[in-house]
């Protein structure tokens, strides 16, 4: 029979009493056994007060979820504060666009030397330098748009298209030409120029700032009207340039030729077809567009220069253009002859003489 410490089948072969032999000499007294109390910790206690059984590689994973959120908030606040600080302190800020300037206006009436030729609109156009001009808006053509250093091709095209729209509404709209509402032109203006525009129509003055005819072309409805069925002839160019990283400028230079007939007070009869005469306006304008203008479809009109005739030098053209009509003569003389069809820059005289070549030759009968 085996001893009480041996298994029933006896001691395993090659063994010396098994692994328990080395602990047989260890004796625990009663006080030690009583002190060895077993305690099972709760899940929360194991998470908070004791190291996990498996050690993680990253310190970030050992941070509690609430502390992670707090750290993220602090980092985001630091990043935002740094961005604001750099934006305020950075020496290379985006340039601010220049504020809208008031429009500067120059009106130069062109007085004829001889009585104004009259006839049918077709004959008059056929014997004038405007014979090769196109009709209406077809004569207001845009150049090809090319990107600049700071403006894309689409933005350049937007500036050109807005300048053309202003040109058409201010020089070719029959209602505006007849002294009607200027609302179509007003809607295109930058808000900063609306006060000057309204003042120019409420109280026109030939002071270089408040002439209604500097903003748009219109005739005194009590004196002249467009000849029915006669198209307006037009020709001219646009050019665009970048004047700063924040602004584009468009320069327009156009000639408009109108067939007009006299209006008599109280006479409602249709004017005879041979009572027409031609009135020529050469107008150069300088437009400016900042990025807000391009986005909001607005324009700043900085300069407007008109040479218009036949007109008397003494005529007040601040509110309306007052053309001389068929058979009429100027009641004064002007300086040296001025040709509105010339390609050179227009002169800045207060009054000019309409060059003979600018007037239609009397039609052959």
GROMACS .gro file of N, CA, C and O in nm, residues 182 186 194-205 210-212 218 318-319:
model
   80
  182UNK      N    1  -3.392  10.658  -6.516
  182UNK     CA    2  -3.258  10.602  -6.526
  182UNK      C    3  -3.237  10.478  -6.440
  182UNK      O    4  -3.124  10.442  -6.407
  186UNK      N    5  -2.899  10.285  -6.277
  186UNK     CA    6  -2.878  10.296  -6.132
  186UNK      C    7  -2.857  10.161  -6.066
  186UNK      O    8  -2.777  10.147  -5.974
  194UNK      N    9  -2.440  10.579  -5.530
  194UNK     CA   10  -2.581  10.607  -5.552
  194UNK      C   11  -2.619  10.748  -5.509
  194UNK      O   12  -2.704  10.813  -5.572
  195UNK      N   13  -2.558  10.800  -5.403
  195UNK     CA   14  -2.589  10.935  -5.358
  195UNK      C   15  -2.553  11.039  -5.464
  195UNK      O   16  -2.632  11.130  -5.492
  196UNK      N   17  -2.434  11.026  -5.523
  196UNK     CA   18  -2.393  11.119  -5.628
  196UNK      C   19  -2.483  11.106  -5.751
  196UNK      O   20  -2.520  11.205  -5.814
  197UNK      N   21  -2.518  10.982  -5.784
  197UNK     CA   22  -2.605  10.959  -5.900
  197UNK      C   23  -2.740  11.027  -5.879
  197UNK      O   24  -2.789  11.099  -5.968
  198UNK      N   25  -2.804  11.005  -5.764
  198UNK     CA   26  -2.935  11.064  -5.739
  198UNK      C   27  -2.929  11.216  -5.739
  198UNK      O   28  -3.018  11.284  -5.792
  199UNK      N   29  -2.823  11.272  -5.681
  199UNK     CA   30  -2.808  11.417  -5.678
  199UNK      C   31  -2.791  11.474  -5.819
  199UNK      O   32  -2.840  11.583  -5.849
  200UNK      N   33  -2.725  11.398  -5.907
  200UNK     CA   34  -2.704  11.446  -6.044
  200UNK      C   35  -2.834  11.458  -6.121
  200UNK      O   36  -2.847  11.543  -6.210
  201UNK      N   37  -2.933  11.374  -6.088
  201UNK     CA   38  -3.061  11.380  -6.157
  201UNK      C   39  -3.160  11.472  -6.086
  201UNK      O   40  -3.245  11.534  -6.151
  202UNK      N   41  -3.149  11.483  -5.956
  202UNK     CA   42  -3.238  11.572  -5.882
  202UNK      C   43  -3.197  11.718  -5.900
  202UNK      O   44  -3.283  11.807  -5.914
  203UNK      N   45  -3.066  11.744  -5.900
  203UNK     CA   46  -3.014  11.881  -5.912
  203UNK      C   47  -2.892  11.880  -6.003
  203UNK      O   48  -2.778  11.895  -5.956
  204UNK      N   49  -2.911  11.863  -6.134
  204UNK     CA   50  -2.796  11.857  -6.224
  204UNK      C   51  -2.721  11.990  -6.228
  204UNK      O   52  -2.781  12.098  -6.220
  205UNK      N   53  -2.588  11.980  -6.238
  205UNK     CA   54  -2.504  12.099  -6.242
  205UNK      C   55  -2.380  12.068  -6.325
  205UNK      O   56  -2.327  11.957  -6.320
  210UNK      N   57  -2.183  11.656  -6.103
  210UNK     CA   58  -2.326  11.632  -6.092
  210UNK      C   59  -2.400  11.662  -6.222
  210UNK      O   60  -2.508  11.722  -6.220
  211UNK      N   61  -2.346  11.618  -6.333
  211UNK     CA   62  -2.416  11.627  -6.461
  211UNK      C   63  -2.482  11.493  -6.491
  211UNK      O   64  -2.415  11.389  -6.494
  212UNK      N   65  -2.613  11.495  -6.510
  212UNK     CA   66  -2.685  11.370  -6.539
  212UNK      C   67  -2.633  11.307  -6.668
  212UNK      O   68  -2.628  11.184  -6.681
  218UNK      N   69  -2.896  11.140  -7.273
  218UNK     CA   70  -3.039  11.164  -7.287
  218UNK      C   71  -3.061  11.303  -7.346
  218UNK      O   72  -2.984  11.396  -7.321
  318UNK      N   73  -2.596  11.983  -6.869
  318UNK     CA   74  -2.581  11.904  -6.746
  318UNK      C   75  -2.701  11.814  -6.719
  318UNK      O   76  -2.686  11.702  -6.671
  319UNK      N   77  -2.822  11.861  -6.754
  319UNK     CA   78  -2.941  11.780  -6.733
  319UNK      C   79  -2.978  11.700  -6.855
  319UNK      O   80  -3.013  11.581  -6.846
   0.00000   0.00000   0.00000
